[in-house]
Amino acid sequence: MDFKRKDILGLQDLSAEEIELILDTAEPMKEILGRELKKVPTLRGHSVVTLFYEPSTRTRTSFELAAKYLGADTASIAVATSSVQKGESLRDTAKTIEMMGIDVIIIRHAAAGAPHLLSRYVKARVINAGDGAHEHPTQALLDMFTIREKKGRLSGLKVAILGDIAHSRVARSNIWGLTKMGAEVRVIGPPTLMPPDIHKMGARVFYRWEDGLKDVDVINVLRIQLERQQKGLFPSIREYTRLYGLDEEKLRCAKPDVLVLHPGPVNRGIEISPEVQDGPHAVINEQVKNGVAVRMALLYLLMGRGEEDVLTA
Amino acid sequence: MSHHEKNQILDADGIRRALTRIAHEILERNAGTQDLVLIGIRRRGVPLAQRIAAKIKEIEGTSVPLGILDINLYRDDLSRLGYHPVLRKTEVPFSVTDKKVVLVDDVLYTGRTVRAALDAIMDLGRPKLIQLAVLIDRGHRELPIRADFVGKNVPTSRRETISVLLQEVDGIDKVVIEEAE
Amino acid sequence: MCLLLKGGLVVDPDRNSIKKADVLLEEGRIAAIQPGLKAPDAQTIPVEGCYICPGFIDMHCHLREPGEEMKETILTGTRAAARGGFTAVVAMGNTKPPADSRAVIELVKGQAEAAPVPVYPVGCATKERKGLELAEIGDLVEAGIVALSDDGNPVMNSEVLRRVMEYSTMFNLLIISHCEDTHLSAGGIMHEGYISTLLGLRGIPRAAEEIHVARDIILAEMTGARLHIAHVSSAGSVRLIREAKQRGVRVTAEVTPHHLCLTDEAVMTFDTNTKVNPPLRTPEDVEALCAGLRDGTIDVIATDHAPHTLEEKDVEYNYAPFGISGLETAVSLMWDRLVAKGILTPVQLAQKMACNPAKILGLPERSVKVGNAANLTVINPQLKQPVRVESFVSKGKNSPFNGWELLGWPVLTIVAGKIVMSEGKLTGSERS
């Protein structure tokens, strides 16, 4: 199939076929990551900029490496070192970047919808690297890639997302992606961290792990922002860990070959116990590697816009 | 653009004989199978490489390592394409460094695919040498590239196209030349 | 100067009737209403097929002056009102400085002398709108305010609001309440529900409004104050007001055109022009608001005109200010969405936009009657055209309705016998 999108703003508007193409394309990209010389000339002469309004070393690095492995030039604009702090509007920043001849802008922003706004300002392709509590499409794609790689399929799997669903863009993108690919998605967390009407997105809601983790194939553990406790959304870290921290006892509720994912960075010993994090079910490190492959796939597919097929043997 | 079949250049027997001859020539040129590897270019170079490997096994009794190359990431026309071609895995499960690599493809035309394949192989390591085997050479080179082993030379005009059909992909073995109407 | 409106349909809310007649205006008053009027000296304006309504009053708008003149001024805001078919506006007191002193009220009234339509100012209930100490309400009344309100800063302390209400009763002064429990709404930027979940935007639950509606009704009942609930947005609020009215509480209520025409689904595009407080709610709420209008629970349609600059709105959804520029679309939206669809009759629309606001505010009665002041809004029900924000005379172009093709537009605004708007164009110099 053709991939004809300008931007990747979220998984809500991607079709199952498009998601499948992205995951399929990430496989040969992963092969490149295994090489000694991790570089192909595909995007030579193209430029990719990361525009991060929120600190995130791992996502930004992952995107930059993906672009570099494909031969693109990269630059990064981070809040601390840019004119953003001087109060420049997103519109003006976008225009400035555009004038520099950038082909792809990767944006991370605390405000939901900022990538959508950006995409209206620029001709460059835009990839959402996380916008507020809205979407984080590349994280969900790498989660799905990891699950598919380990389980051989997505369809029919029971996937639990555990933790602070309300504030999680990872949860939302995963719900969209996984349900489109035919998986059964469950969300587990306290009612104070569960957004209203989330079941309408196609996820089953559980407040207690004893019910939610039963017989699941995959558990995706979300990072808990410790400041949520100060906002009164749960009584204490101690109680959160007791009720929702993934430990070996809770893990026994799931299928024996359950996979454990975490988008990172991990609050070690809080949302996941060290035994589980370092145990045989966890694929957290594999996710990081797959993240680069998936982002390479997206860059490759997004850059494929032009006129006609001219290569002949 | 519609095509009409102009001429059959090779039938199944013709293809078999051409590949047998290529296998012999490869062995002769390289003095056996020492350090020899075959790498087929997706898509129809792959079954051709497999057939040549089988022939070599038949002749010499030894198996040569077989690899698969997807050259899409190395194409020089990506930014001019309407969309990016579907990417498949490159599967070269051995080191190419210090190996005698025989690249296999179905048709040699402008030379651009081979140029991409050469770059792709170079990124995998440093072979001792690279040779090129093709079933059909139809001329019209745009780069200084030539084949070491050719099944059949077919003079063509640019308006014509050559179709190599293989059992593994197309369900039949034949090579036809077509002209655009 | 005399005006003769020829061949219009005179809307008479008193008799709940519409009759075809000519209307003669003389010296700022309605001089005659009957078919086939002849007045050789008068300027004759053909209005065949158009509805001649009592002059509309927008009882909730923000003119931004003093302090935020880049968003709007009293002059631009009242010109927008005239263009939108309004013959008077009530200006909220959340200016900078706020309208908590005689000086600010006098400034507003002074600026309004050059305005095409009269401006009735609202005074603050508490000093600096902080919800702590009563403003000098007596002084404000003498300065000419028509109501009290801290508007967007609801008085959170119930004791303070009780004293405001009690104090207001000696002037029989209206209290306009922006109902919002700011603890429940804190950080929220849209309706809390499925759409806010999808978008990951912080929600404002209906309860944030309804708790204050309930509280304010209880306090009004206790103190005997006259309470007006601003911009009702939820079905629950409608229910509470309906029940209070049945009990005889002195409560009235208003709804905005945008809460009647849009739902939270409009936020899906992240268009910051849909960001408004209270937020756009659900189709069920819209249905309840329409039912409330029909059964009289909701007395008034008011714009909550809240102009902002393009720069302020052209930002991330989180960072954009709340508000919609509504003066120039309100009448047409209500005709297209309510009257043309049979939800309200033309007479009911005139009640909601002219008669009831006048009654609630204690202004002279609005009706098309011989001897009354010639304040008239004329609507052409056949005119169909798109909303174009570029043509707004308001400085605020922040409208989510840009491009909407609407049927029924105000074509004539007459203030004290003088035409201030004709066919969408402002006429002549300003009112003297």
PDB file of C-alpha atoms in Angstrom, chain C residues 123-300:
ATOM      1  CA  GLY C 123     -20.478  47.122  38.727  1.00  0.00           C
ATOM      2  CA  CYS C 124     -18.320  44.729  40.668  1.00  0.00           C
ATOM      3  CA  ALA C 125     -19.846  42.997  43.671  1.00  0.00           C
ATOM      4  CA  THR C 126     -16.580  43.019  45.626  1.00  0.00           C
ATOM      5  CA  LYS C 127     -13.513  45.227  45.692  1.00  0.00           C
ATOM      6  CA  GLU C 128     -11.110  44.340  42.870  1.00  0.00           C
ATOM      7  CA  ARG C 129     -13.333  41.315  42.134  1.00  0.00           C
ATOM      8  CA  LYS C 130     -11.472  39.477  44.840  1.00  0.00           C
ATOM      9  CA  GLY C 131     -14.561  38.075  46.550  1.00  0.00           C
ATOM     10  CA  LEU C 132     -13.500  39.371  49.952  1.00  0.00           C
ATOM     11  CA  GLU C 133     -15.026  42.789  50.703  1.00  0.00           C
ATOM     12  CA  LEU C 134     -18.139  44.471  49.345  1.00  0.00           C
ATOM     13  CA  ALA C 135     -17.560  47.103  46.708  1.00  0.00           C
ATOM     14  CA  GLU C 136     -19.077  50.541  47.323  1.00  0.00           C
ATOM     15  CA  ILE C 137     -22.342  49.345  45.909  1.00  0.00           C
ATOM     16  CA  GLY C 138     -24.354  52.408  46.866  1.00  0.00           C
ATOM     17  CA  ASP C 139     -21.894  54.669  45.111  1.00  0.00           C
ATOM     18  CA  LEU C 140     -21.929  52.402  42.036  1.00  0.00           C
ATOM     19  CA  VAL C 141     -25.726  52.551  41.921  1.00  0.00           C
ATOM     20  CA  GLU C 142     -25.607  56.320  41.965  1.00  0.00           C
ATOM     21  CA  ALA C 143     -23.015  56.189  39.187  1.00  0.00           C
ATOM     22  CA  GLY C 144     -25.545  54.305  37.090  1.00  0.00           C
ATOM     23  CA  ILE C 145     -24.868  50.578  37.165  1.00  0.00           C
ATOM     24  CA  VAL C 146     -27.664  48.209  36.189  1.00  0.00           C
ATOM     25  CA  ALA C 147     -26.402  45.102  37.972  1.00  0.00           C
ATOM     26  CA  LEU C 148     -23.661  43.663  40.155  1.00  0.00           C
ATOM     27  CA  SER C 149     -21.256  40.935  39.107  1.00  0.00           C
ATOM     28  CA  ASP C 150     -17.728  39.750  39.694  1.00  0.00           C
ATOM     29  CA  ASP C 151     -18.181  37.909  36.407  1.00  0.00           C
ATOM     30  CA  GLY C 152     -15.358  35.443  35.713  1.00  0.00           C
ATOM     31  CA  ASN C 153     -14.234  35.579  39.335  1.00  0.00           C
ATOM     32  CA  PRO C 154     -17.150  33.919  41.071  1.00  0.00           C
ATOM     33  CA  VAL C 155     -17.462  34.833  44.742  1.00  0.00           C
ATOM     34  CA  MET C 156     -16.228  31.587  46.279  1.00  0.00           C
ATOM     35  CA  ASN C 157     -16.913  32.569  49.891  1.00  0.00           C
ATOM     36  CA  SER C 158     -20.630  31.962  50.463  1.00  0.00           C
ATOM     37  CA  GLU C 159     -20.693  34.325  53.425  1.00  0.00           C
ATOM     38  CA  VAL C 160     -19.429  37.184  51.252  1.00  0.00           C
ATOM     39  CA  LEU C 161     -21.988  36.427  48.554  1.00  0.00           C
ATOM     40  CA  ARG C 162     -24.735  36.345  51.187  1.00  0.00           C
ATOM     41  CA  ARG C 163     -23.785  39.869  52.285  1.00  0.00           C
ATOM     42  CA  VAL C 164     -23.584  41.105  48.677  1.00  0.00           C
ATOM     43  CA  MET C 165     -27.061  39.776  48.071  1.00  0.00           C
ATOM     44  CA  GLU C 166     -28.471  41.199  51.286  1.00  0.00           C
ATOM     45  CA  TYR C 167     -26.933  44.598  50.620  1.00  0.00           C
ATOM     46  CA  SER C 168     -28.225  44.647  47.055  1.00  0.00           C
ATOM     47  CA  THR C 169     -31.819  44.233  48.168  1.00  0.00           C
ATOM     48  CA  MET C 170     -32.004  47.821  49.402  1.00  0.00           C
ATOM     49  CA  PHE C 171     -31.459  48.945  45.808  1.00  0.00           C
ATOM     50  CA  ASN C 172     -33.462  46.048  44.348  1.00  0.00           C
ATOM     51  CA  LEU C 173     -30.288  45.537  42.323  1.00  0.00           C
ATOM     52  CA  LEU C 174     -29.718  42.526  40.096  1.00  0.00           C
ATOM     53  CA  ILE C 175     -26.872  40.115  40.912  1.00  0.00           C
ATOM     54  CA  ILE C 176     -25.426  38.399  37.832  1.00  0.00           C
ATOM     55  CA  SER C 177     -23.665  35.176  38.762  1.00  0.00           C
ATOM     56  CA  HIS C 178     -20.955  33.466  36.754  1.00  0.00           C
ATOM     57  CA  CYS C 179     -21.434  30.074  38.357  1.00  0.00           C
ATOM     58  CA  GLU C 180     -18.224  28.139  38.723  1.00  0.00           C
ATOM     59  CA  ASP C 181     -16.668  26.350  41.645  1.00  0.00           C
ATOM     60  CA  THR C 182     -13.083  27.231  40.836  1.00  0.00           C
ATOM     61  CA  HIS C 183     -11.707  24.318  42.853  1.00  0.00           C
ATOM     62  CA  LEU C 184     -13.643  21.848  40.708  1.00  0.00           C
ATOM     63  CA  SER C 185     -12.783  23.642  37.490  1.00  0.00           C
ATOM     64  CA  ALA C 186      -9.137  24.382  38.303  1.00  0.00           C
ATOM     65  CA  GLY C 187      -6.899  23.873  35.300  1.00  0.00           C
ATOM     66  CA  GLY C 188      -9.820  22.771  33.146  1.00  0.00           C
ATOM     67  CA  ILE C 189     -10.096  24.069  29.599  1.00  0.00           C
ATOM     68  CA  MET C 190     -13.021  22.161  28.101  1.00  0.00           C
ATOM     69  CA  HIS C 191     -16.049  20.101  29.082  1.00  0.00           C
ATOM     70  CA  GLU C 192     -15.096  17.024  31.049  1.00  0.00           C
ATOM     71  CA  GLY C 193     -16.292  13.977  29.155  1.00  0.00           C
ATOM     72  CA  TYR C 194     -15.400  11.578  26.378  1.00  0.00           C
ATOM     73  CA  ILE C 195     -13.946  14.268  24.105  1.00  0.00           C
ATOM     74  CA  SER C 196     -11.679  15.655  26.851  1.00  0.00           C
ATOM     75  CA  THR C 197     -10.536  12.089  27.469  1.00  0.00           C
ATOM     76  CA  LEU C 198      -9.747  11.631  23.767  1.00  0.00           C
ATOM     77  CA  LEU C 199      -7.851  14.876  23.517  1.00  0.00           C
ATOM     78  CA  GLY C 200      -6.108  14.593  26.863  1.00  0.00           C
ATOM     79  CA  LEU C 201      -7.307  18.081  27.758  1.00  0.00           C
ATOM     80  CA  ARG C 202      -8.185  18.878  31.359  1.00  0.00           C
ATOM     81  CA  GLY C 203     -11.946  18.845  31.816  1.00  0.00           C
ATOM     82  CA  ILE C 204     -14.376  21.114  33.639  1.00  0.00           C
ATOM     83  CA  PRO C 205     -17.193  18.986  35.035  1.00  0.00           C
ATOM     84  CA  ARG C 206     -20.791  20.172  34.894  1.00  0.00           C
ATOM     85  CA  ALA C 207     -20.770  19.993  38.676  1.00  0.00           C
ATOM     86  CA  ALA C 208     -18.445  23.008  38.818  1.00  0.00           C
ATOM     87  CA  GLU C 209     -21.291  25.122  37.416  1.00  0.00           C
ATOM     88  CA  GLU C 210     -24.232  23.329  39.000  1.00  0.00           C
ATOM     89  CA  ILE C 211     -22.919  23.534  42.564  1.00  0.00           C
ATOM     90  CA  HIS C 212     -22.767  27.305  42.290  1.00  0.00           C
ATOM     91  CA  VAL C 213     -26.159  27.521  40.590  1.00  0.00           C
ATOM     92  CA  ALA C 214     -27.616  25.586  43.506  1.00  0.00           C
ATOM     93  CA  ARG C 215     -25.745  27.625  46.098  1.00  0.00           C
ATOM     94  CA  ASP C 216     -26.645  30.952  44.565  1.00  0.00           C
ATOM     95  CA  ILE C 217     -30.307  29.973  44.299  1.00  0.00           C
ATOM     96  CA  ILE C 218     -30.313  28.972  47.968  1.00  0.00           C
ATOM     97  CA  LEU C 219     -28.713  32.277  48.973  1.00  0.00           C
ATOM     98  CA  ALA C 220     -31.092  34.270  46.764  1.00  0.00           C
ATOM     99  CA  GLU C 221     -34.021  32.492  48.359  1.00  0.00           C
ATOM    100  CA  MET C 222     -32.643  33.227  51.805  1.00  0.00           C
ATOM    101  CA  THR C 223     -31.856  36.904  51.158  1.00  0.00           C
ATOM    102  CA  GLY C 224     -34.623  37.785  48.723  1.00  0.00           C
ATOM    103  CA  ALA C 225     -32.052  39.111  46.258  1.00  0.00           C
ATOM    104  CA  ARG C 226     -32.667  39.193  42.510  1.00  0.00           C
ATOM    105  CA  LEU C 227     -30.366  36.620  40.951  1.00  0.00           C
ATOM    106  CA  HIS C 228     -29.536  36.222  37.280  1.00  0.00           C
ATOM    107  CA  ILE C 229     -27.526  33.154  36.244  1.00  0.00           C
ATOM    108  CA  ALA C 230     -25.142  34.022  33.428  1.00  0.00           C
ATOM    109  CA  HIS C 231     -24.374  31.719  30.496  1.00  0.00           C
ATOM    110  CA  VAL C 232     -26.069  28.511  31.638  1.00  0.00           C
ATOM    111  CA  SER C 233     -24.326  25.566  29.978  1.00  0.00           C
ATOM    112  CA  SER C 234     -25.541  22.340  31.524  1.00  0.00           C
ATOM    113  CA  ALA C 235     -28.738  20.345  31.703  1.00  0.00           C
ATOM    114  CA  GLY C 236     -28.384  20.141  35.483  1.00  0.00           C
ATOM    115  CA  SER C 237     -28.304  23.931  35.802  1.00  0.00           C
ATOM    116  CA  VAL C 238     -31.496  24.193  33.740  1.00  0.00           C
ATOM    117  CA  ARG C 239     -33.156  21.682  36.068  1.00  0.00           C
ATOM    118  CA  LEU C 240     -32.078  23.594  39.189  1.00  0.00           C
ATOM    119  CA  ILE C 241     -33.297  26.941  37.811  1.00  0.00           C
ATOM    120  CA  ARG C 242     -36.600  25.468  36.657  1.00  0.00           C
ATOM    121  CA  GLU C 243     -37.211  24.024  40.082  1.00  0.00           C
ATOM    122  CA  ALA C 244     -36.250  27.293  41.809  1.00  0.00           C
ATOM    123  CA  LYS C 245     -38.602  29.302  39.613  1.00  0.00           C
ATOM    124  CA  GLN C 246     -41.422  26.908  40.446  1.00  0.00           C
ATOM    125  CA  ARG C 247     -40.699  27.608  44.097  1.00  0.00           C
ATOM    126  CA  GLY C 248     -40.908  31.343  43.445  1.00  0.00           C
ATOM    127  CA  VAL C 249     -37.246  32.242  43.881  1.00  0.00           C
ATOM    128  CA  ARG C 250     -36.380  35.544  42.140  1.00  0.00           C
ATOM    129  CA  VAL C 251     -34.036  33.943  39.655  1.00  0.00           C
ATOM    130  CA  THR C 252     -33.609  34.499  35.947  1.00  0.00           C
ATOM    131  CA  ALA C 253     -31.122  32.985  33.529  1.00  0.00           C
ATOM    132  CA  GLU C 254     -29.405  33.461  30.219  1.00  0.00           C
ATOM    133  CA  VAL C 255     -27.807  31.213  27.608  1.00  0.00           C
ATOM    134  CA  THR C 256     -25.322  32.119  24.884  1.00  0.00           C
ATOM    135  CA  PRO C 257     -25.664  31.363  21.166  1.00  0.00           C
ATOM    136  CA  HIS C 258     -22.470  29.311  21.219  1.00  0.00           C
ATOM    137  CA  HIS C 259     -23.757  27.017  23.955  1.00  0.00           C
ATOM    138  CA  LEU C 260     -26.855  26.475  21.821  1.00  0.00           C
ATOM    139  CA  CYS C 261     -25.022  25.910  18.529  1.00  0.00           C
ATOM    140  CA  LEU C 262     -21.877  23.973  19.417  1.00  0.00           C
ATOM    141  CA  THR C 263     -20.854  20.955  21.468  1.00  0.00           C
ATOM    142  CA  ASP C 264     -17.536  19.773  22.834  1.00  0.00           C
ATOM    143  CA  GLU C 265     -16.982  17.877  19.585  1.00  0.00           C
ATOM    144  CA  ALA C 266     -15.999  21.221  18.068  1.00  0.00           C
ATOM    145  CA  VAL C 267     -12.848  21.122  20.206  1.00  0.00           C
ATOM    146  CA  MET C 268     -11.595  18.059  18.277  1.00  0.00           C
ATOM    147  CA  THR C 269      -9.789  20.309  15.806  1.00  0.00           C
ATOM    148  CA  PHE C 270      -7.996  22.132  18.635  1.00  0.00           C
ATOM    149  CA  ASP C 271      -9.447  25.383  17.260  1.00  0.00           C
ATOM    150  CA  THR C 272      -8.840  27.813  20.117  1.00  0.00           C
ATOM    151  CA  ASN C 273     -11.937  29.757  19.075  1.00  0.00           C
ATOM    152  CA  THR C 274     -13.913  26.928  20.675  1.00  0.00           C
ATOM    153  CA  LYS C 275     -12.259  27.570  24.022  1.00  0.00           C
ATOM    154  CA  VAL C 276     -14.840  29.280  26.169  1.00  0.00           C
ATOM    155  CA  ASN C 277     -15.909  29.341  29.796  1.00  0.00           C
ATOM    156  CA  PRO C 278     -18.227  27.701  30.678  1.00  0.00           C
ATOM    157  CA  PRO C 279     -17.131  25.137  28.115  1.00  0.00           C
ATOM    158  CA  LEU C 280     -19.125  23.820  25.179  1.00  0.00           C
ATOM    159  CA  ARG C 281     -20.987  20.786  26.469  1.00  0.00           C
ATOM    160  CA  THR C 282     -22.767  17.806  24.946  1.00  0.00           C
ATOM    161  CA  PRO C 283     -25.783  17.376  22.633  1.00  0.00           C
ATOM    162  CA  GLU C 284     -27.871  16.398  25.686  1.00  0.00           C
ATOM    163  CA  ASP C 285     -27.025  19.714  27.331  1.00  0.00           C
ATOM    164  CA  VAL C 286     -27.881  21.632  24.163  1.00  0.00           C
ATOM    165  CA  GLU C 287     -31.223  19.878  24.076  1.00  0.00           C
ATOM    166  CA  ALA C 288     -31.909  20.807  27.719  1.00  0.00           C
ATOM    167  CA  LEU C 289     -30.913  24.438  27.039  1.00  0.00           C
ATOM    168  CA  CYS C 290     -33.351  24.604  24.115  1.00  0.00           C
ATOM    169  CA  ALA C 291     -36.091  23.073  26.271  1.00  0.00           C
ATOM    170  CA  GLY C 292     -35.276  25.632  28.975  1.00  0.00           C
ATOM    171  CA  LEU C 293     -35.659  28.445  26.470  1.00  0.00           C
ATOM    172  CA  ARG C 294     -38.979  27.108  25.279  1.00  0.00           C
ATOM    173  CA  ASP C 295     -40.544  26.566  28.689  1.00  0.00           C
ATOM    174  CA  GLY C 296     -39.327  29.919  30.034  1.00  0.00           C
ATOM    175  CA  THR C 297     -36.743  28.562  32.469  1.00  0.00           C
ATOM    176  CA  ILE C 298     -34.134  30.486  30.502  1.00  0.00           C
ATOM    177  CA  ASP C 299     -35.281  34.064  30.017  1.00  0.00           C
ATOM    178  CA  VAL C 300     -32.540  35.584  27.938  1.00  0.00           C
TER     179      VAL C 300
END
